[in-house]
PDB file of C-alpha atoms in Angstrom:
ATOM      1  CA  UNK A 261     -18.728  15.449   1.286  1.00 58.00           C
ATOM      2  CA  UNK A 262     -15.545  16.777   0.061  1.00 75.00           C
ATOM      3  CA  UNK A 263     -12.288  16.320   2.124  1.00 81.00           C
ATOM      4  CA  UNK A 264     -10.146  18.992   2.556  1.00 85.00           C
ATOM      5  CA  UNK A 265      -7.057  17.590   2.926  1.00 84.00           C
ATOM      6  CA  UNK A 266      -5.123  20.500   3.548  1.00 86.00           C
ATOM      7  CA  UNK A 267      -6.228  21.083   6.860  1.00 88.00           C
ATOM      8  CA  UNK A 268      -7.082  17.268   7.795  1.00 88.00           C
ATOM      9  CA  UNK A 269      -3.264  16.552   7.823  1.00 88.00           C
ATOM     10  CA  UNK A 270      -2.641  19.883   9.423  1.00 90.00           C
ATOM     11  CA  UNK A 271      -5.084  19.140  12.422  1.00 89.00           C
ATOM     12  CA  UNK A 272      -3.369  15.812  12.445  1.00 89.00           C
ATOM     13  CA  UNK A 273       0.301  16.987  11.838  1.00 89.00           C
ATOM     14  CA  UNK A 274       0.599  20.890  12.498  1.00 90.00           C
ATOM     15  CA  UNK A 275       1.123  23.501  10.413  1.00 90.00           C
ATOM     16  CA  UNK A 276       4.257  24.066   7.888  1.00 89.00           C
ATOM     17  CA  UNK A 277       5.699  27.544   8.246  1.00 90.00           C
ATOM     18  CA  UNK A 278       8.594  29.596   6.279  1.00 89.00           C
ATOM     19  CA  UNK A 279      10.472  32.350   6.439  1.00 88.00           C
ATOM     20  CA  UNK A 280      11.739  33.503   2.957  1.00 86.00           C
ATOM     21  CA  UNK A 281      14.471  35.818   2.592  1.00 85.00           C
ATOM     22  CA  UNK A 282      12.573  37.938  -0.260  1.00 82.00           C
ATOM     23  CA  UNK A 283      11.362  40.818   1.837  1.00 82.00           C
ATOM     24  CA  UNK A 284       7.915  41.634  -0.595  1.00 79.00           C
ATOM     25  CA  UNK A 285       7.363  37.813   0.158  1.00 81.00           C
ATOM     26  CA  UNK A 286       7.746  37.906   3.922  1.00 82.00           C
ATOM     27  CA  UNK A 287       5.787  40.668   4.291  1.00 81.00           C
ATOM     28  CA  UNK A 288       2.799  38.719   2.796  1.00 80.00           C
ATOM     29  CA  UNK A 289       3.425  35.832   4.732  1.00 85.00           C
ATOM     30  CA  UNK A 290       3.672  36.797   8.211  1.00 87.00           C
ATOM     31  CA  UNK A 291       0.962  38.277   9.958  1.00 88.00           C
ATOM     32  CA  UNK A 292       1.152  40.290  13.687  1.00 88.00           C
ATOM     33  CA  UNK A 293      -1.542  39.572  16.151  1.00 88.00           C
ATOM     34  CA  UNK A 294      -2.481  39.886  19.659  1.00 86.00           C
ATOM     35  CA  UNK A 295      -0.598  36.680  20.674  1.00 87.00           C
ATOM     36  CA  UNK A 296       2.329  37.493  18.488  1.00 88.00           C
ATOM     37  CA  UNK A 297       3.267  37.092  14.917  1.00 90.00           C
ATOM     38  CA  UNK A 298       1.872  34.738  12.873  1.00 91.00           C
ATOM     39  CA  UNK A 299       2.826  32.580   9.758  1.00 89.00           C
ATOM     40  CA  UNK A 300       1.046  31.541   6.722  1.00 88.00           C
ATOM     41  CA  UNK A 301       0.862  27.612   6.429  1.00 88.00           C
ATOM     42  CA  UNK A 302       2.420  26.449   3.409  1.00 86.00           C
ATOM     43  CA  UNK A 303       0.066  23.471   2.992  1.00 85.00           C
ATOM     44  CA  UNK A 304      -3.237  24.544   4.438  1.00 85.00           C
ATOM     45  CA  UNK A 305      -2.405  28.262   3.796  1.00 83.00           C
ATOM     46  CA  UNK A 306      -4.086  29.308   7.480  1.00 88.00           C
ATOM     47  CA  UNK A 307      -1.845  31.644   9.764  1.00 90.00           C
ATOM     48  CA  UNK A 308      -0.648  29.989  12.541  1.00 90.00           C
ATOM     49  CA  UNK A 309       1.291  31.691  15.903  1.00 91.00           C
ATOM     50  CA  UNK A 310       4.905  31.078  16.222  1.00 89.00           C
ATOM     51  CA  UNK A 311       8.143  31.322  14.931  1.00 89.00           C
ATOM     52  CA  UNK A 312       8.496  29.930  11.308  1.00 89.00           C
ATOM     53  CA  UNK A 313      10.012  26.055  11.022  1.00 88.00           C
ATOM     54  CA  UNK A 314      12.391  27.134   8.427  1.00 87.00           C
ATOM     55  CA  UNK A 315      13.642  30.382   6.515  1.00 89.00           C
ATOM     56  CA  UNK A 316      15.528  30.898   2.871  1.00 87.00           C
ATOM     57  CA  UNK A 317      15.299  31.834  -0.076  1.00 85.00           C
ATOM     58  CA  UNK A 318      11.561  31.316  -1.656  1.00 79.00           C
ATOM     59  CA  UNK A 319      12.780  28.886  -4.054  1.00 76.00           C
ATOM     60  CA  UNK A 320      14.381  26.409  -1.482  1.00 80.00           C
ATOM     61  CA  UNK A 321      10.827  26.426   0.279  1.00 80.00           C
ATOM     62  CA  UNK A 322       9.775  22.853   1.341  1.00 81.00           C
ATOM     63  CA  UNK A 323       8.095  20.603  -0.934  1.00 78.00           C
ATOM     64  CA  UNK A 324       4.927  20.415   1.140  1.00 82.00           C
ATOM     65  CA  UNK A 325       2.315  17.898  -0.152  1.00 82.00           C
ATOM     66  CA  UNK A 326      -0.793  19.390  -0.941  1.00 82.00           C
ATOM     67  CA  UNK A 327      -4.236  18.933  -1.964  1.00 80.00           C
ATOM     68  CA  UNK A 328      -4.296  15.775  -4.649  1.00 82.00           C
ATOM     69  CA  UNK A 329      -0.639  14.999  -3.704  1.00 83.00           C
ATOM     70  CA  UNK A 330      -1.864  14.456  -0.169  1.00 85.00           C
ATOM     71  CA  UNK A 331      -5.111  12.174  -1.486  1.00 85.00           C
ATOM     72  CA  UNK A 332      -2.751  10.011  -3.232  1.00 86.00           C
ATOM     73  CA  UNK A 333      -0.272   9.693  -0.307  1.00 86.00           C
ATOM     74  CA  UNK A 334      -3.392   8.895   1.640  1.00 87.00           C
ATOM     75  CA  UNK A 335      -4.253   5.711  -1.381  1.00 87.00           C
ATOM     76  CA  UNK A 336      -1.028   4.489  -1.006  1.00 89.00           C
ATOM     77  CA  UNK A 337      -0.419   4.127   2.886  1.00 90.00           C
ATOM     78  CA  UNK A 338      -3.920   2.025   2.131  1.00 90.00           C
ATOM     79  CA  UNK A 339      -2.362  -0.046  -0.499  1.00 89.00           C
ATOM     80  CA  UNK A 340       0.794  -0.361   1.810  1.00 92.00           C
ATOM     81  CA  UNK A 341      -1.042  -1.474   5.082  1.00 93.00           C
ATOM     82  CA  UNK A 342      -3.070  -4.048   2.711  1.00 89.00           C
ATOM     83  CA  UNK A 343       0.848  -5.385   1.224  1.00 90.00           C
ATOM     84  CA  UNK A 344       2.250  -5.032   4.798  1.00 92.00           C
ATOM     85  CA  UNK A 345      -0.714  -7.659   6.091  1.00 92.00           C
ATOM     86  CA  UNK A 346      -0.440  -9.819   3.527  1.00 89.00           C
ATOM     87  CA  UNK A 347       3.212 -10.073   3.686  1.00 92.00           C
ATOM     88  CA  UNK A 348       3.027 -11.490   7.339  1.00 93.00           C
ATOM     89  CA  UNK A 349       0.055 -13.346   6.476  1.00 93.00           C
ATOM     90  CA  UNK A 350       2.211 -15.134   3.826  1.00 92.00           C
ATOM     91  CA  UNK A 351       5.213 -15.403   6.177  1.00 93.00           C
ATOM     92  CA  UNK A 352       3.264 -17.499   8.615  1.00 92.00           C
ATOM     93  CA  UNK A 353       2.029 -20.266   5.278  1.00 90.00           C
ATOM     94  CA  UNK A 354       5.689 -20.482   5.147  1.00 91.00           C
ATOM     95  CA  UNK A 355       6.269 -21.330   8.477  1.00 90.00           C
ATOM     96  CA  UNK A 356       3.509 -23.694   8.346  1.00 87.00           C
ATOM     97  CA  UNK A 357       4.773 -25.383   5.312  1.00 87.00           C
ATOM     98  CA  UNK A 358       7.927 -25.250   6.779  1.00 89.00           C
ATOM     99  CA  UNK A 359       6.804 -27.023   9.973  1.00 86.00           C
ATOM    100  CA  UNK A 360       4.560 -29.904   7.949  1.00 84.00           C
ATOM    101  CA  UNK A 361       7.281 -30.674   5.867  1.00 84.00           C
ATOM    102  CA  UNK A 362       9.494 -31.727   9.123  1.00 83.00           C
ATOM    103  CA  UNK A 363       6.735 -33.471  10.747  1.00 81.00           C
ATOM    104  CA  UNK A 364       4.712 -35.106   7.751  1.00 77.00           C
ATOM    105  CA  UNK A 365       4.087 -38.199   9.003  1.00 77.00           C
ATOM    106  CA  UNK A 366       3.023 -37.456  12.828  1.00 78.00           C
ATOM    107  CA  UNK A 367       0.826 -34.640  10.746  1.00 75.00           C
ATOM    108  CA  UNK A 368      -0.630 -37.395   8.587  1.00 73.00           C
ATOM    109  CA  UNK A 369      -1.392 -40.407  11.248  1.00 77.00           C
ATOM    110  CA  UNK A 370      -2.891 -37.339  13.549  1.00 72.00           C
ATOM    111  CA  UNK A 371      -4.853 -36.084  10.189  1.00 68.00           C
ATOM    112  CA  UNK A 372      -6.432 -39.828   9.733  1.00 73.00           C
ATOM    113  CA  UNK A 373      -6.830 -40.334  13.118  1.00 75.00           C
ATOM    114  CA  UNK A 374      -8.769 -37.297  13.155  1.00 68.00           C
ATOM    115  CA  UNK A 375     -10.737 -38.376   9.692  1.00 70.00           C
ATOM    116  CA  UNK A 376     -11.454 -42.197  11.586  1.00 76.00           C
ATOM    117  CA  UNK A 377     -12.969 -40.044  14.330  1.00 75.00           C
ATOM    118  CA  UNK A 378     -15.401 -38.132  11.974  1.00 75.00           C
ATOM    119  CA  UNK A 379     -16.554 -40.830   9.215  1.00 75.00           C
ATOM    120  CA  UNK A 380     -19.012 -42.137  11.493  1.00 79.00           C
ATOM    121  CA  UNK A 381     -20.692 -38.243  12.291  1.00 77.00           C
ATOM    122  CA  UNK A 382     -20.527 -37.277   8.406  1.00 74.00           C
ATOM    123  CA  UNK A 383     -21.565 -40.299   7.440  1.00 76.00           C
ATOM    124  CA  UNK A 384     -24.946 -39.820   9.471  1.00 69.00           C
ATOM    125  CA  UNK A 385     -25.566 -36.650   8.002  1.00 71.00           C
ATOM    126  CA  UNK A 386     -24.772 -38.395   4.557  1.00 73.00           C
ATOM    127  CA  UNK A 387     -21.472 -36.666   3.807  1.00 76.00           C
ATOM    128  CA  UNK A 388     -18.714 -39.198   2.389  1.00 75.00           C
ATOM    129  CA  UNK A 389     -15.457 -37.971   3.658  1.00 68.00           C
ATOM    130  CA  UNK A 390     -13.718 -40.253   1.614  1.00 71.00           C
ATOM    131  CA  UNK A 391     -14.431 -38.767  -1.352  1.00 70.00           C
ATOM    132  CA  UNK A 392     -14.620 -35.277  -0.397  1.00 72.00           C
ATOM    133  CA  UNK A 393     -12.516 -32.801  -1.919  1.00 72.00           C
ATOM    134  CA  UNK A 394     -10.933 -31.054   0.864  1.00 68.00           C
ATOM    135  CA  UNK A 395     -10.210 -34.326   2.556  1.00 69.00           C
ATOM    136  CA  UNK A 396      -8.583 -35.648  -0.811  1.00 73.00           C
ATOM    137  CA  UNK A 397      -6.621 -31.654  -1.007  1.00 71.00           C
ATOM    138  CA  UNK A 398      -4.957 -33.063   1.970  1.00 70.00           C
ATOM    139  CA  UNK A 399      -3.982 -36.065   1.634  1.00 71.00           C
ATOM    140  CA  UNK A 400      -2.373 -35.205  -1.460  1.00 77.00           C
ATOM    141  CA  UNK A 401      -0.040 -32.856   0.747  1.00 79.00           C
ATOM    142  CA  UNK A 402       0.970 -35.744   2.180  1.00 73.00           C
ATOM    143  CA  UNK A 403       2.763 -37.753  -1.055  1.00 77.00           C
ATOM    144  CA  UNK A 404       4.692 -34.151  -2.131  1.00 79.00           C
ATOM    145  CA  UNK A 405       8.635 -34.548  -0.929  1.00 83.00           C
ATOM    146  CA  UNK A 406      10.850 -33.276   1.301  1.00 79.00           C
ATOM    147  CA  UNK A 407      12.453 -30.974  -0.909  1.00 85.00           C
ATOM    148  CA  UNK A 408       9.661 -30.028  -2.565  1.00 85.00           C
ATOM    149  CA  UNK A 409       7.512 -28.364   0.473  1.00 84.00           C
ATOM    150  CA  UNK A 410      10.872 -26.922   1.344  1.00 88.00           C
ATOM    151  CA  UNK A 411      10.783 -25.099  -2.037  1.00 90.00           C
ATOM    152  CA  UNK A 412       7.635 -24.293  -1.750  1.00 87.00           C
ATOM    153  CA  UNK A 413       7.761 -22.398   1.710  1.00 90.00           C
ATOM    154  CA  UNK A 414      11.055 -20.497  -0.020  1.00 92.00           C
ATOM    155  CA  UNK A 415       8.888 -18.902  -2.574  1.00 91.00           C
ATOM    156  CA  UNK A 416       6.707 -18.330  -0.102  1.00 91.00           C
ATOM    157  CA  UNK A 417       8.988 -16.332   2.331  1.00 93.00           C
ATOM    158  CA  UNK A 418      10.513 -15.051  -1.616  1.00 93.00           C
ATOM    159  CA  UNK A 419       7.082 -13.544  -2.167  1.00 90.00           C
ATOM    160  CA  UNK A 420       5.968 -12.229   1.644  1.00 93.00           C
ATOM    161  CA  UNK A 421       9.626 -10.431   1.418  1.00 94.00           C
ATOM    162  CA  UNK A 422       8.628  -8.639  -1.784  1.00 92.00           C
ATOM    163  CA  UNK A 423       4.824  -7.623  -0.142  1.00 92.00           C
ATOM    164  CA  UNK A 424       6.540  -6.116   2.841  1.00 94.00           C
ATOM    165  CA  UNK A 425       9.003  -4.371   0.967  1.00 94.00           C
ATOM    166  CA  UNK A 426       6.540  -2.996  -1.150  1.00 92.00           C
ATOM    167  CA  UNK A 427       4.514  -2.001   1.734  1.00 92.00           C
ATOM    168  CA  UNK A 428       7.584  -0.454   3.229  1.00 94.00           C
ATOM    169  CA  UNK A 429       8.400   1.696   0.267  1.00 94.00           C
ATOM    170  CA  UNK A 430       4.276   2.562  -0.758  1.00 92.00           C
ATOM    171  CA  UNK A 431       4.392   4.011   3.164  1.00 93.00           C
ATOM    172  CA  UNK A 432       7.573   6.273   2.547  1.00 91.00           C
ATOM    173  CA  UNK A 433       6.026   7.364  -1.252  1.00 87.00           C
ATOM    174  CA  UNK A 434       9.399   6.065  -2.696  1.00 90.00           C
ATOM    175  CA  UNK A 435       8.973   6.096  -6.254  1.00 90.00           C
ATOM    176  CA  UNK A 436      10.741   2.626  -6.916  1.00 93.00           C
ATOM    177  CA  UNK A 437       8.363   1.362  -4.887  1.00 92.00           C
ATOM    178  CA  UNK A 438       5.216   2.552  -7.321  1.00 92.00           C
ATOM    179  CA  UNK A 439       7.564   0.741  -9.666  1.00 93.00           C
ATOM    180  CA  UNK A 440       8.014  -2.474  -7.850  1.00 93.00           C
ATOM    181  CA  UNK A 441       3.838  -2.503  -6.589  1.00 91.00           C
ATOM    182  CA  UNK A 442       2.905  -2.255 -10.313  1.00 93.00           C
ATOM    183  CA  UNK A 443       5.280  -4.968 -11.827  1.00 93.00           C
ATOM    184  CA  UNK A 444       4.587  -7.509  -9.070  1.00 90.00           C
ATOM    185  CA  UNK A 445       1.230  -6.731  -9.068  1.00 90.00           C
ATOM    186  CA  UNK A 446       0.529  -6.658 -12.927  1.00 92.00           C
ATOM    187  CA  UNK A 447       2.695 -10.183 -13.185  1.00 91.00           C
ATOM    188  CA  UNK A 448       0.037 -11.772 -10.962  1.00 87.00           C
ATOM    189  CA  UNK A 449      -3.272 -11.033 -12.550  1.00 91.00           C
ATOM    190  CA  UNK A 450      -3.121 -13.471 -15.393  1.00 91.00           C
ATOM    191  CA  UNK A 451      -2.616 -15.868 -12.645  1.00 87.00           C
ATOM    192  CA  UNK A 452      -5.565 -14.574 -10.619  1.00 88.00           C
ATOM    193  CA  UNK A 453      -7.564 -14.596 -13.899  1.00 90.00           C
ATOM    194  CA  UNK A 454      -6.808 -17.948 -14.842  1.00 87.00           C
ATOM    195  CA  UNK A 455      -8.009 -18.991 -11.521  1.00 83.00           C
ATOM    196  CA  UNK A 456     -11.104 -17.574 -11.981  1.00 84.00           C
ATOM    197  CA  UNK A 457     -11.752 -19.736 -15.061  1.00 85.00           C
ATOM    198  CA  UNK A 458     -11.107 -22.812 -12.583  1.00 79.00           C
ATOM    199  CA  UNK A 459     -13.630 -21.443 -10.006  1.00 80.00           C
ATOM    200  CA  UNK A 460     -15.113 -18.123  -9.619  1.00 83.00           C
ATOM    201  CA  UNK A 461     -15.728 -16.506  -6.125  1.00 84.00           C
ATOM    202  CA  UNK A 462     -16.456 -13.367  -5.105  1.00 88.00           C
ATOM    203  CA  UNK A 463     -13.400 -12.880  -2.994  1.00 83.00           C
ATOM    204  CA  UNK A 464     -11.483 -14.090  -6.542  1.00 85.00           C
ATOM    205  CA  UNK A 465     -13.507 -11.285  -8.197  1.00 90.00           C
ATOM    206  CA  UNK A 466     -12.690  -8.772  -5.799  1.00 87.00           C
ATOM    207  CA  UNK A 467      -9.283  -9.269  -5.155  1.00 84.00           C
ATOM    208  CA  UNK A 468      -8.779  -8.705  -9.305  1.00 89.00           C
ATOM    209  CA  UNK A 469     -10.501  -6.007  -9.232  1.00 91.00           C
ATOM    210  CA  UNK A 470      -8.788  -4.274  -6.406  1.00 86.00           C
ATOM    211  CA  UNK A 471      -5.519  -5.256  -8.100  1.00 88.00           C
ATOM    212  CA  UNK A 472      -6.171  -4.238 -11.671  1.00 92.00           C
ATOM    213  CA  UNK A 473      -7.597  -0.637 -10.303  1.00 90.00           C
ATOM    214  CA  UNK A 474      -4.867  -0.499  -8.010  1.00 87.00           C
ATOM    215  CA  UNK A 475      -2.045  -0.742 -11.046  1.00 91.00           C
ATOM    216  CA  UNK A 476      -3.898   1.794 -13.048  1.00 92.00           C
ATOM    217  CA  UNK A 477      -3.967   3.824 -10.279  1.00 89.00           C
ATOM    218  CA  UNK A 478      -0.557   4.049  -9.459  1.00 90.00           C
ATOM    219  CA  UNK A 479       0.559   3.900 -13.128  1.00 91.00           C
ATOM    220  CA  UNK A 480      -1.481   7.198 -13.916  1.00 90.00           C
ATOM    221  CA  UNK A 481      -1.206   9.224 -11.179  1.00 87.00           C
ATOM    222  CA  UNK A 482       2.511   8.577 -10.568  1.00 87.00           C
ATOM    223  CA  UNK A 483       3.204   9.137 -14.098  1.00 89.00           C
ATOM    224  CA  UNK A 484       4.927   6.085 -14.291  1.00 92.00           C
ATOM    225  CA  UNK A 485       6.184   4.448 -17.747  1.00 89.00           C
ATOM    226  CA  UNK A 486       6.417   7.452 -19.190  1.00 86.00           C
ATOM    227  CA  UNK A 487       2.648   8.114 -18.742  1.00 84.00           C
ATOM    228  CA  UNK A 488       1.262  11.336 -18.705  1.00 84.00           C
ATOM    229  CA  UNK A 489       4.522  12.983 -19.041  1.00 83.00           C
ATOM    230  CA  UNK A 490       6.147  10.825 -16.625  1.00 83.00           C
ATOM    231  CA  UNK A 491       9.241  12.012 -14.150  1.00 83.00           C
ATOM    232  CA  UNK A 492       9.656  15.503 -15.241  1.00 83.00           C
ATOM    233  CA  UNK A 493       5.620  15.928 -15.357  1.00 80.00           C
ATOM    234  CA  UNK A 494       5.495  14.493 -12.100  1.00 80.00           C
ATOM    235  CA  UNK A 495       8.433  16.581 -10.160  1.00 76.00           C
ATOM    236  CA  UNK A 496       7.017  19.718 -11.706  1.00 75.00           C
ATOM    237  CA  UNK A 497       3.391  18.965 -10.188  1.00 71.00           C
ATOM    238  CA  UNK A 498       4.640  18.338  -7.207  1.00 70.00           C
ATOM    239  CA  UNK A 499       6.774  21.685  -7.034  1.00 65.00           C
ATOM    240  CA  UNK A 500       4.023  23.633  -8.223  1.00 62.00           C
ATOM    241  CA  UNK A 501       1.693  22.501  -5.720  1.00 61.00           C
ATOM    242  CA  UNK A 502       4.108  23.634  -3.225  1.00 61.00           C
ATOM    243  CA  UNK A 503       5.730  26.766  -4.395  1.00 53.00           C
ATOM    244  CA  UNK A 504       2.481  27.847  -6.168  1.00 49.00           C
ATOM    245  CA  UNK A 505       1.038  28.255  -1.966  1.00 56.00           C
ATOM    246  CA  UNK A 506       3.750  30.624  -1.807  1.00 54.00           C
ATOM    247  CA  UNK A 507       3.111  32.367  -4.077  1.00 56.00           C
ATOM    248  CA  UNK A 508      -0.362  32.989  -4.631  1.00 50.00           C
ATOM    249  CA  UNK A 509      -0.273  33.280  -0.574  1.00 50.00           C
ATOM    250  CA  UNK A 510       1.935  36.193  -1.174  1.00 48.00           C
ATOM    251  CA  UNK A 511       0.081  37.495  -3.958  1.00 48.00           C
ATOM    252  CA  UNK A 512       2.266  37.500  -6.410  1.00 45.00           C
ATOM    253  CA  UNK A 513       1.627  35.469  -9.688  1.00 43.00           C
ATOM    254  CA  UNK A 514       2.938  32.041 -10.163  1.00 39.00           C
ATOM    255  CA  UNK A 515       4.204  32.948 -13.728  1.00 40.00           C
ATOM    256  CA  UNK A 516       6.066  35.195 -12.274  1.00 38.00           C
ATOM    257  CA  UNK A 517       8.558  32.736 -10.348  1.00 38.00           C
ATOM    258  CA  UNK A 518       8.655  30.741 -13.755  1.00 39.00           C
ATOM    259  CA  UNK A 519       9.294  33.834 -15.725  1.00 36.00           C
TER     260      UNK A 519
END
């Protein structure tokens, strides 16, 4: 079923009212009723009672997302929430690297007193645990240095930093932040595709996917790079999405604003 997003964020948010100074325009755009006048919405076009939010001239009219402006906003406060989770998610392997590299060794004679406890349990439902892979994962942890888990909990926090502000800046639509989603996420996937060769998993699989789609995404309907007429393309969509209600609300042409 098709989702009118129009009046889903108006239900959600109210309505978006105007006042224009152009008298032939006003005229068309407020409405008397029973209850009072009534204004035209400028994003789900609906009158609704009340005084307008705003007044001027019709070309200083709010920039009101619309229709396939408000389906994208929609994508990206998705894509932000998921970069806003994994950000803390990443902050708290930091901490925990953080913590094991200051207490290594009580970590490690807890870890094989933990492993002494166990042999005799796996080893009656034939599992050796001293040649298991996890088990040997570990216990590699244990021979990195000082300094080095310390590095590695900086990247770490480095990289949760630059998922939160990304998620930060996908919530708020900023445009640098289409930018910075794109170039962080594009400079991972050979990464995540060279892991694959290692060992595939589904979550490996899916998590490419969502990334690669997610780029191309952003990349095409943001008009970033230069794509699809890039800035300029972009700003004038997203004025005539807005001004376009205003005018075809008021029944006048939209060529005739841009003529």
């Amino acid at each position: 079923m098709k989702i009118d997003w129009d009046r889903r964020t108006c239900a959600r948010r109210g309505h978006i009212t105007y006042l224009p100074h152009e008298e032939h325009l006003r005229d068309k755009l407020r409405a008397d009723t029973a209850l009072g006048e009534a204004w035209r919405c400028l994003r789900c076009g609906d009158f609704a009672l009340g005084t307008p939010h705003g007044s001027g001239p019709a070309a200083d009219a709010p920039l009101v997302p619309r229709g396939k402006v408000l389906r994208d906003l929609f994508v990206l406060r998705f894509l932000a929430v998921e970069r806003a989770v994994r950000g803390v998610f990443i902050v708290l392997a930091a901490l925990g690297v953080w913590q094991f590299s200051n207490r290594k060794d009580a970590v490690r004679r807890f870890f094989d007193e933990y492993v002494a406890v166990l042999r005799p349990v796996a080893r009656h439902f034939h599992y050796d645990l001293d040649h298991s892979p996890v088990v040997g994962t570990i216990q590699k942890t244990f021979g990195y240095r000082h300094s080095t888990l310390l590095l590695v909990a900086a990247l770490l926090l480095a990289y949760a930093l630059v998922e939160i502000v990304e998620g930060v800046g996908l919530w708020r639509a900023k445009r640098w932040a289409e930018y910075l989603t794109v170039v962080a996420t594009a400079a991972f996937l050979p990464l995540e595709i060279y892991e694959l060769t290692e060992k595939v998993s589904w979550l490996k699989i899916a998590t490419l996917v969502i990334n690669i789609l997610a780029v191309l995404y952003i990349a095409l309907t943001k008009r970033l790079f230069g794509l699809r007429g890039g800035r300029e393309a972009f700003d004038e969509e997203r004025h005539s999405a807005s001004l376009l209600e205003v005018e075809t609300s008021a029944g006048v042409p939209a060529t005739a604003h841009n003529g």
